[in-house]
Amino acid sequence: MTEHLLKKQTSPFMAKLSKKVELANLLFAEKLKTNFPNGLQKEQYIRYLQMQYHLTKGVQETFLALAAHPDSRPYKKLRPFLINFAYEEEMHFKLAEKDLKSLGAQTGEIPFLVEVWWAYQRQAIISKPLERLGATAVLENVGNFAAPIIKELMGSASFISKKNTTFTQVHMHEALPHGEQILDALENENFSTLHQKQLLDGAERATWLYASCIYDWIISGSLINLN
């Protein structure tokens, strides 16, 4: 959480990263607040789960690649964290798959914007690998401000039940605080100027692609401005 980071921050870099995470949270919360005038619709929730299924399937590969990358060698605490994190995340796609089945829906083809996400991440991991972790700092914290809105939207939707919300329950991070863990792991390293830039760039690009573009698709079912 950004509040957690602000209490513990020890460097100008972490203050900058905290600000980017906060801006992502504000953007995401505003999007949820203003784009569901009739409440959460079943097809929107299905698109959300389909997105998460394809976003998390194989997610461990890029974290393990980052742990193995020469650029992560100086960061002795970061490497074991990345390995553990990769294997904690590895099977989360199965939760989204289970929820979709409970709704009578399929995982479907990978959404185009998720294809764009993975094309970016897999390229970045080769030449600017810390962008992957900057993006993760946003993804794992972006629902913090919006949590009450998410709970309200889901609580008022007639099709929502315990059987089709296992993915969301885990990723609200109340039992598994991955957002705080990511920020702690970053705070515990002294990143080079180059890697600080990569982390900040990754956070900024994830905000645009994940918190904005991907969720626009979830809400509308189409690519914005192409209707």
PDB file of C-alpha atoms in Angstrom:
ATOM      1  CA  MET A   1       0.000   0.000   0.000  1.00  0.00           C
ATOM      2  CA  THR A   2       1.215   3.520  -0.634  1.00  0.00           C
ATOM      3  CA  GLU A   3       0.525   4.464   2.991  1.00  0.00           C
ATOM      4  CA  HIS A   4       2.783   1.613   4.062  1.00  0.00           C
ATOM      5  CA  LEU A   5       5.493   2.808   1.687  1.00  0.00           C
ATOM      6  CA  LEU A   6       5.265   6.430   2.750  1.00  0.00           C
ATOM      7  CA  LYS A   7       5.730   5.453   6.380  1.00  0.00           C
ATOM      8  CA  LYS A   8       8.857   3.470   5.582  1.00  0.00           C
ATOM      9  CA  GLN A   9      10.395   5.313   2.643  1.00  0.00           C
ATOM     10  CA  THR A  10      14.091   6.015   3.000  1.00  0.00           C
ATOM     11  CA  SER A  11      15.066   7.393  -0.389  1.00  0.00           C
ATOM     12  CA  PRO A  12      13.965   9.906  -3.038  1.00  0.00           C
ATOM     13  CA  PHE A  13      13.615   7.006  -5.456  1.00  0.00           C
ATOM     14  CA  MET A  14      11.076   5.227  -3.274  1.00  0.00           C
ATOM     15  CA  ALA A  15       9.180   8.497  -2.879  1.00  0.00           C
ATOM     16  CA  LYS A  16       8.941   8.760  -6.685  1.00  0.00           C
ATOM     17  CA  LEU A  17       7.815   5.162  -7.006  1.00  0.00           C
ATOM     18  CA  SER A  18       5.272   5.706  -4.228  1.00  0.00           C
ATOM     19  CA  LYS A  19       3.850   8.661  -6.143  1.00  0.00           C
ATOM     20  CA  LYS A  20       3.461   6.631  -9.316  1.00  0.00           C
ATOM     21  CA  VAL A  21       1.723   3.830  -7.430  1.00  0.00           C
ATOM     22  CA  GLU A  22      -0.559   6.400  -5.803  1.00  0.00           C
ATOM     23  CA  LEU A  23      -1.456   7.942  -9.171  1.00  0.00           C
ATOM     24  CA  ALA A  24      -2.279   4.477 -10.544  1.00  0.00           C
ATOM     25  CA  ASN A  25      -4.545   3.885  -7.547  1.00  0.00           C
ATOM     26  CA  LEU A  26      -6.325   7.201  -8.041  1.00  0.00           C
ATOM     27  CA  LEU A  27      -6.850   6.557 -11.760  1.00  0.00           C
ATOM     28  CA  PHE A  28      -8.165   3.064 -11.136  1.00  0.00           C
ATOM     29  CA  ALA A  29     -10.490   4.104  -8.310  1.00  0.00           C
ATOM     30  CA  GLU A  30     -11.927   6.939 -10.418  1.00  0.00           C
ATOM     31  CA  LYS A  31     -12.480   4.559 -13.339  1.00  0.00           C
ATOM     32  CA  LEU A  32     -14.463   2.182 -11.138  1.00  0.00           C
ATOM     33  CA  LYS A  33     -16.365   5.019  -9.495  1.00  0.00           C
ATOM     34  CA  THR A  34     -17.569   6.607 -12.740  1.00  0.00           C
ATOM     35  CA  ASN A  35     -18.033   3.754 -15.235  1.00  0.00           C
ATOM     36  CA  PHE A  36     -20.611   1.461 -13.638  1.00  0.00           C
ATOM     37  CA  PRO A  37     -23.828   3.531 -13.505  1.00  0.00           C
ATOM     38  CA  ASN A  38     -25.934   0.353 -13.643  1.00  0.00           C
ATOM     39  CA  GLY A  39     -23.686  -1.693 -11.408  1.00  0.00           C
ATOM     40  CA  LEU A  40     -21.355  -4.524 -12.371  1.00  0.00           C
ATOM     41  CA  GLN A  41     -22.711  -6.544 -15.293  1.00  0.00           C
ATOM     42  CA  LYS A  42     -22.102 -10.273 -15.680  1.00  0.00           C
ATOM     43  CA  GLU A  43     -20.379  -9.898 -19.039  1.00  0.00           C
ATOM     44  CA  GLN A  44     -18.000  -7.323 -17.534  1.00  0.00           C
ATOM     45  CA  TYR A  45     -17.084  -9.666 -14.711  1.00  0.00           C
ATOM     46  CA  ILE A  46     -16.519 -12.486 -17.213  1.00  0.00           C
ATOM     47  CA  ARG A  47     -14.196 -10.237 -19.241  1.00  0.00           C
ATOM     48  CA  TYR A  48     -12.335  -9.368 -16.036  1.00  0.00           C
ATOM     49  CA  LEU A  49     -11.793 -13.051 -15.217  1.00  0.00           C
ATOM     50  CA  GLN A  50     -10.796 -13.877 -18.793  1.00  0.00           C
ATOM     51  CA  MET A  51      -8.263 -11.051 -18.662  1.00  0.00           C
ATOM     52  CA  GLN A  52      -6.879 -12.285 -15.343  1.00  0.00           C
ATOM     53  CA  TYR A  53      -6.686 -15.872 -16.562  1.00  0.00           C
ATOM     54  CA  HIS A  54      -4.511 -14.886 -19.516  1.00  0.00           C
ATOM     55  CA  LEU A  55      -2.566 -12.279 -17.539  1.00  0.00           C
ATOM     56  CA  THR A  56      -1.552 -14.744 -14.825  1.00  0.00           C
ATOM     57  CA  LYS A  57      -1.066 -17.926 -16.866  1.00  0.00           C
ATOM     58  CA  GLY A  58       2.700 -18.345 -17.181  1.00  0.00           C
ATOM     59  CA  VAL A  59       3.360 -15.279 -15.027  1.00  0.00           C
ATOM     60  CA  GLN A  60       6.122 -17.079 -13.132  1.00  0.00           C
ATOM     61  CA  GLU A  61       8.275 -17.221 -16.269  1.00  0.00           C
ATOM     62  CA  THR A  62       9.143 -13.520 -16.338  1.00  0.00           C
ATOM     63  CA  PHE A  63       9.874 -13.368 -12.596  1.00  0.00           C
ATOM     64  CA  LEU A  64      12.200 -16.359 -12.870  1.00  0.00           C
ATOM     65  CA  ALA A  65      13.805 -14.796 -15.941  1.00  0.00           C
ATOM     66  CA  LEU A  66      14.379 -11.591 -13.978  1.00  0.00           C
ATOM     67  CA  ALA A  67      15.928 -13.573 -11.109  1.00  0.00           C
ATOM     68  CA  ALA A  68      18.283 -15.214 -13.615  1.00  0.00           C
ATOM     69  CA  HIS A  69      19.108 -12.004 -15.488  1.00  0.00           C
ATOM     70  CA  PRO A  70      22.641 -10.599 -15.023  1.00  0.00           C
ATOM     71  CA  ASP A  71      21.154  -7.200 -14.162  1.00  0.00           C
ATOM     72  CA  SER A  72      19.632  -8.620 -10.973  1.00  0.00           C
ATOM     73  CA  ARG A  73      22.938 -10.070  -9.745  1.00  0.00           C
ATOM     74  CA  PRO A  74      23.874  -7.066  -7.554  1.00  0.00           C
ATOM     75  CA  TYR A  75      20.583  -7.291  -5.673  1.00  0.00           C
ATOM     76  CA  LYS A  76      21.153 -10.237  -3.370  1.00  0.00           C
ATOM     77  CA  LYS A  77      17.885  -9.973  -1.440  1.00  0.00           C
ATOM     78  CA  LEU A  78      15.805  -9.459  -4.550  1.00  0.00           C
ATOM     79  CA  ARG A  79      16.648 -12.712  -6.302  1.00  0.00           C
ATOM     80  CA  PRO A  80      15.275 -15.112  -3.646  1.00  0.00           C
ATOM     81  CA  PHE A  81      12.202 -12.898  -3.295  1.00  0.00           C
ATOM     82  CA  LEU A  82      11.526 -13.134  -7.050  1.00  0.00           C
ATOM     83  CA  ILE A  83      11.808 -16.923  -7.034  1.00  0.00           C
ATOM     84  CA  ASN A  84       9.402 -17.303  -4.116  1.00  0.00           C
ATOM     85  CA  PHE A  85       7.026 -14.751  -5.609  1.00  0.00           C
ATOM     86  CA  ALA A  86       7.043 -16.541  -8.971  1.00  0.00           C
ATOM     87  CA  TYR A  87       5.964 -19.828  -7.470  1.00  0.00           C
ATOM     88  CA  GLU A  88       3.330 -18.197  -5.254  1.00  0.00           C
ATOM     89  CA  GLU A  89       1.767 -16.638  -8.358  1.00  0.00           C
ATOM     90  CA  GLU A  90       2.209 -19.611 -10.687  1.00  0.00           C
ATOM     91  CA  MET A  91      -1.169 -21.304 -10.210  1.00  0.00           C
ATOM     92  CA  HIS A  92      -3.381 -18.256  -9.724  1.00  0.00           C
ATOM     93  CA  PHE A  93      -4.712 -18.573 -13.275  1.00  0.00           C
ATOM     94  CA  LYS A  94      -6.507 -21.698 -12.092  1.00  0.00           C
ATOM     95  CA  LEU A  95      -8.566 -19.575  -9.688  1.00  0.00           C
ATOM     96  CA  ALA A  96      -9.802 -17.401 -12.561  1.00  0.00           C
ATOM     97  CA  GLU A  97     -10.544 -20.532 -14.588  1.00  0.00           C
ATOM     98  CA  LYS A  98     -12.565 -22.009 -11.708  1.00  0.00           C
ATOM     99  CA  ASP A  99     -14.575 -18.798 -11.295  1.00  0.00           C
ATOM    100  CA  LEU A 100     -15.337 -18.698 -15.014  1.00  0.00           C
ATOM    101  CA  LYS A 101     -16.589 -22.286 -14.937  1.00  0.00           C
ATOM    102  CA  SER A 102     -18.832 -21.413 -11.991  1.00  0.00           C
ATOM    103  CA  LEU A 103     -20.346 -18.663 -14.149  1.00  0.00           C
ATOM    104  CA  GLY A 104     -20.830 -21.059 -17.065  1.00  0.00           C
ATOM    105  CA  ALA A 105     -18.168 -19.212 -19.082  1.00  0.00           C
ATOM    106  CA  GLN A 106     -14.978 -20.212 -20.890  1.00  0.00           C
ATOM    107  CA  THR A 107     -11.476 -18.759 -20.588  1.00  0.00           C
ATOM    108  CA  GLY A 108     -11.745 -17.633 -24.230  1.00  0.00           C
ATOM    109  CA  GLU A 109      -9.011 -16.364 -26.495  1.00  0.00           C
ATOM    110  CA  ILE A 110      -6.380 -14.080 -25.041  1.00  0.00           C
ATOM    111  CA  PRO A 111      -7.664 -10.477 -25.217  1.00  0.00           C
ATOM    112  CA  PHE A 112      -5.668  -8.283 -27.575  1.00  0.00           C
ATOM    113  CA  LEU A 113      -4.614  -5.861 -24.837  1.00  0.00           C
ATOM    114  CA  VAL A 114      -3.295  -8.769 -22.766  1.00  0.00           C
ATOM    115  CA  GLU A 115      -1.330  -9.864 -25.845  1.00  0.00           C
ATOM    116  CA  VAL A 116       0.121  -6.345 -25.941  1.00  0.00           C
ATOM    117  CA  TRP A 117       0.945  -6.597 -22.231  1.00  0.00           C
ATOM    118  CA  TRP A 118       2.865  -9.844 -22.678  1.00  0.00           C
ATOM    119  CA  ALA A 119       4.625  -8.677 -25.830  1.00  0.00           C
ATOM    120  CA  TYR A 120       5.875  -5.673 -23.863  1.00  0.00           C
ATOM    121  CA  GLN A 121       6.871  -7.655 -20.769  1.00  0.00           C
ATOM    122  CA  ARG A 122       8.692 -10.408 -22.628  1.00  0.00           C
ATOM    123  CA  GLN A 123      10.666  -7.894 -24.642  1.00  0.00           C
ATOM    124  CA  ALA A 124      11.415  -5.720 -21.617  1.00  0.00           C
ATOM    125  CA  ILE A 125      12.742  -8.639 -19.601  1.00  0.00           C
ATOM    126  CA  ILE A 126      15.574  -9.006 -22.124  1.00  0.00           C
ATOM    127  CA  SER A 127      16.862  -5.443 -22.421  1.00  0.00           C
ATOM    128  CA  LYS A 128      15.344  -3.487 -19.517  1.00  0.00           C
ATOM    129  CA  PRO A 129      14.362  -6.196 -17.028  1.00  0.00           C
ATOM    130  CA  LEU A 130      13.581  -4.045 -13.990  1.00  0.00           C
ATOM    131  CA  GLU A 131      10.612  -2.560 -15.857  1.00  0.00           C
ATOM    132  CA  ARG A 132       8.894  -5.868 -15.144  1.00  0.00           C
ATOM    133  CA  LEU A 133       9.170  -5.238 -11.421  1.00  0.00           C
ATOM    134  CA  GLY A 134       8.088  -1.602 -11.703  1.00  0.00           C
ATOM    135  CA  ALA A 135       4.984  -2.823 -13.495  1.00  0.00           C
ATOM    136  CA  THR A 136       4.425  -5.401 -10.765  1.00  0.00           C
ATOM    137  CA  ALA A 137       4.561  -2.694  -8.084  1.00  0.00           C
ATOM    138  CA  VAL A 138       1.531  -1.119  -9.765  1.00  0.00           C
ATOM    139  CA  LEU A 139      -0.375  -4.338 -10.484  1.00  0.00           C
ATOM    140  CA  GLU A 140      -0.041  -5.629  -6.945  1.00  0.00           C
ATOM    141  CA  ASN A 141      -1.127  -2.332  -5.357  1.00  0.00           C
ATOM    142  CA  VAL A 142      -3.520  -0.784  -7.853  1.00  0.00           C
ATOM    143  CA  GLY A 143      -6.702  -1.916  -6.093  1.00  0.00           C
ATOM    144  CA  ASN A 144      -5.857  -0.420  -2.699  1.00  0.00           C
ATOM    145  CA  PHE A 145      -7.892   2.792  -2.997  1.00  0.00           C
ATOM    146  CA  ALA A 146     -10.626   1.066  -5.012  1.00  0.00           C
ATOM    147  CA  ALA A 147     -11.192  -1.834  -2.603  1.00  0.00           C
ATOM    148  CA  PRO A 148     -14.398  -0.376  -1.063  1.00  0.00           C
ATOM    149  CA  ILE A 149     -15.785   0.347  -4.550  1.00  0.00           C
ATOM    150  CA  ILE A 150     -14.958  -3.184  -5.725  1.00  0.00           C
ATOM    151  CA  LYS A 151     -16.674  -4.700  -2.685  1.00  0.00           C
ATOM    152  CA  GLU A 152     -19.744  -2.524  -3.230  1.00  0.00           C
ATOM    153  CA  LEU A 153     -19.980  -3.384  -6.945  1.00  0.00           C
ATOM    154  CA  MET A 154     -19.627  -7.090  -6.285  1.00  0.00           C
ATOM    155  CA  GLY A 155     -21.902  -7.019  -3.257  1.00  0.00           C
ATOM    156  CA  SER A 156     -24.774  -5.554  -5.259  1.00  0.00           C
ATOM    157  CA  ALA A 157     -24.434  -7.923  -8.258  1.00  0.00           C
ATOM    158  CA  SER A 158     -26.946 -10.785  -8.166  1.00  0.00           C
ATOM    159  CA  PHE A 159     -24.690 -13.233 -10.043  1.00  0.00           C
ATOM    160  CA  ILE A 160     -21.766 -12.918  -7.590  1.00  0.00           C
ATOM    161  CA  SER A 161     -21.238 -15.746  -5.096  1.00  0.00           C
ATOM    162  CA  LYS A 162     -18.438 -17.328  -3.087  1.00  0.00           C
ATOM    163  CA  LYS A 163     -18.095 -19.943  -5.830  1.00  0.00           C
ATOM    164  CA  ASN A 164     -17.133 -17.417  -8.520  1.00  0.00           C
ATOM    165  CA  THR A 165     -15.011 -14.944  -6.552  1.00  0.00           C
ATOM    166  CA  THR A 166     -12.025 -17.045  -5.486  1.00  0.00           C
ATOM    167  CA  PHE A 167      -9.607 -15.079  -7.695  1.00  0.00           C
ATOM    168  CA  THR A 168     -10.786 -11.719  -6.413  1.00  0.00           C
ATOM    169  CA  GLN A 169     -10.762 -12.827  -2.795  1.00  0.00           C
ATOM    170  CA  VAL A 170      -7.087 -13.847  -3.042  1.00  0.00           C
ATOM    171  CA  HIS A 171      -6.110 -10.697  -4.940  1.00  0.00           C
ATOM    172  CA  MET A 172      -7.707  -8.282  -2.522  1.00  0.00           C
ATOM    173  CA  HIS A 173      -4.457  -9.077  -0.651  1.00  0.00           C
ATOM    174  CA  GLU A 174      -6.000  -9.144   2.780  1.00  0.00           C
ATOM    175  CA  ALA A 175      -4.499 -12.575   3.523  1.00  0.00           C
ATOM    176  CA  LEU A 176      -1.627 -12.480   1.018  1.00  0.00           C
ATOM    177  CA  PRO A 177      -0.202  -8.909   1.013  1.00  0.00           C
ATOM    178  CA  HIS A 178       1.809  -9.097  -2.200  1.00  0.00           C
ATOM    179  CA  GLY A 179       1.587  -5.334  -2.711  1.00  0.00           C
ATOM    180  CA  GLU A 180       3.391  -4.592   0.544  1.00  0.00           C
ATOM    181  CA  GLN A 181       5.853  -7.408  -0.106  1.00  0.00           C
ATOM    182  CA  ILE A 182       6.843  -5.962  -3.493  1.00  0.00           C
ATOM    183  CA  LEU A 183       7.395  -2.497  -2.053  1.00  0.00           C
ATOM    184  CA  ASP A 184       9.401  -3.901   0.847  1.00  0.00           C
ATOM    185  CA  ALA A 185      11.590  -5.894  -1.548  1.00  0.00           C
ATOM    186  CA  LEU A 186      12.295  -2.783  -3.623  1.00  0.00           C
ATOM    187  CA  GLU A 187      12.951  -0.680  -0.559  1.00  0.00           C
ATOM    188  CA  ASN A 188      15.553  -3.164   0.657  1.00  0.00           C
ATOM    189  CA  GLU A 189      17.818  -2.702  -2.373  1.00  0.00           C
ATOM    190  CA  ASN A 190      20.017   0.153  -3.524  1.00  0.00           C
ATOM    191  CA  PHE A 191      19.207   0.332  -7.213  1.00  0.00           C
ATOM    192  CA  SER A 192      21.486   1.914  -9.778  1.00  0.00           C
ATOM    193  CA  THR A 193      20.322   5.061 -11.581  1.00  0.00           C
ATOM    194  CA  LEU A 194      19.593   2.980 -14.687  1.00  0.00           C
ATOM    195  CA  HIS A 195      17.514   0.469 -12.766  1.00  0.00           C
ATOM    196  CA  GLN A 196      15.654   3.183 -10.885  1.00  0.00           C
ATOM    197  CA  LYS A 197      14.604   4.594 -14.254  1.00  0.00           C
ATOM    198  CA  GLN A 198      13.497   1.173 -15.444  1.00  0.00           C
ATOM    199  CA  LEU A 199      11.408   0.642 -12.315  1.00  0.00           C
ATOM    200  CA  LEU A 200       9.735   4.037 -12.643  1.00  0.00           C
ATOM    201  CA  ASP A 201       9.142   3.567 -16.373  1.00  0.00           C
ATOM    202  CA  GLY A 202       7.624   0.142 -15.728  1.00  0.00           C
ATOM    203  CA  ALA A 203       5.243   1.583 -13.146  1.00  0.00           C
ATOM    204  CA  GLU A 204       4.168   4.374 -15.488  1.00  0.00           C
ATOM    205  CA  ARG A 205       3.619   2.081 -18.474  1.00  0.00           C
ATOM    206  CA  ALA A 206       1.704  -0.447 -16.397  1.00  0.00           C
ATOM    207  CA  THR A 207      -0.587   2.333 -15.195  1.00  0.00           C
ATOM    208  CA  TRP A 208      -1.450   3.263 -18.769  1.00  0.00           C
ATOM    209  CA  LEU A 209      -1.794  -0.259 -20.150  1.00  0.00           C
ATOM    210  CA  TYR A 210      -3.286  -2.112 -17.186  1.00  0.00           C
ATOM    211  CA  ALA A 211      -5.157   0.388 -15.011  1.00  0.00           C
ATOM    212  CA  SER A 212      -6.431   2.362 -17.997  1.00  0.00           C
ATOM    213  CA  CYS A 213      -6.530   0.512 -21.345  1.00  0.00           C
ATOM    214  CA  ILE A 214      -7.218  -3.031 -20.149  1.00  0.00           C
ATOM    215  CA  TYR A 215      -9.963  -1.885 -17.796  1.00  0.00           C
ATOM    216  CA  ASP A 216     -11.536   0.250 -20.507  1.00  0.00           C
ATOM    217  CA  TRP A 217     -11.850  -2.983 -22.483  1.00  0.00           C
ATOM    218  CA  ILE A 218     -13.340  -4.821 -19.486  1.00  0.00           C
ATOM    219  CA  ILE A 219     -15.926  -2.071 -19.022  1.00  0.00           C
ATOM    220  CA  SER A 220     -16.909  -1.573 -22.669  1.00  0.00           C
ATOM    221  CA  GLY A 221     -15.992  -4.838 -24.378  1.00  0.00           C
ATOM    222  CA  SER A 222     -14.245  -2.966 -27.176  1.00  0.00           C
ATOM    223  CA  LEU A 223     -11.116  -0.990 -27.928  1.00  0.00           C
ATOM    224  CA  ILE A 224     -11.795   2.611 -26.955  1.00  0.00           C
ATOM    225  CA  ASN A 225     -12.169   5.151 -29.809  1.00  0.00           C
ATOM    226  CA  LEU A 226     -12.599   2.435 -32.429  1.00  0.00           C
ATOM    227  CA  ASN A 227     -16.385   2.139 -32.230  1.00  0.00           C
TER     228      ASN A 227
END
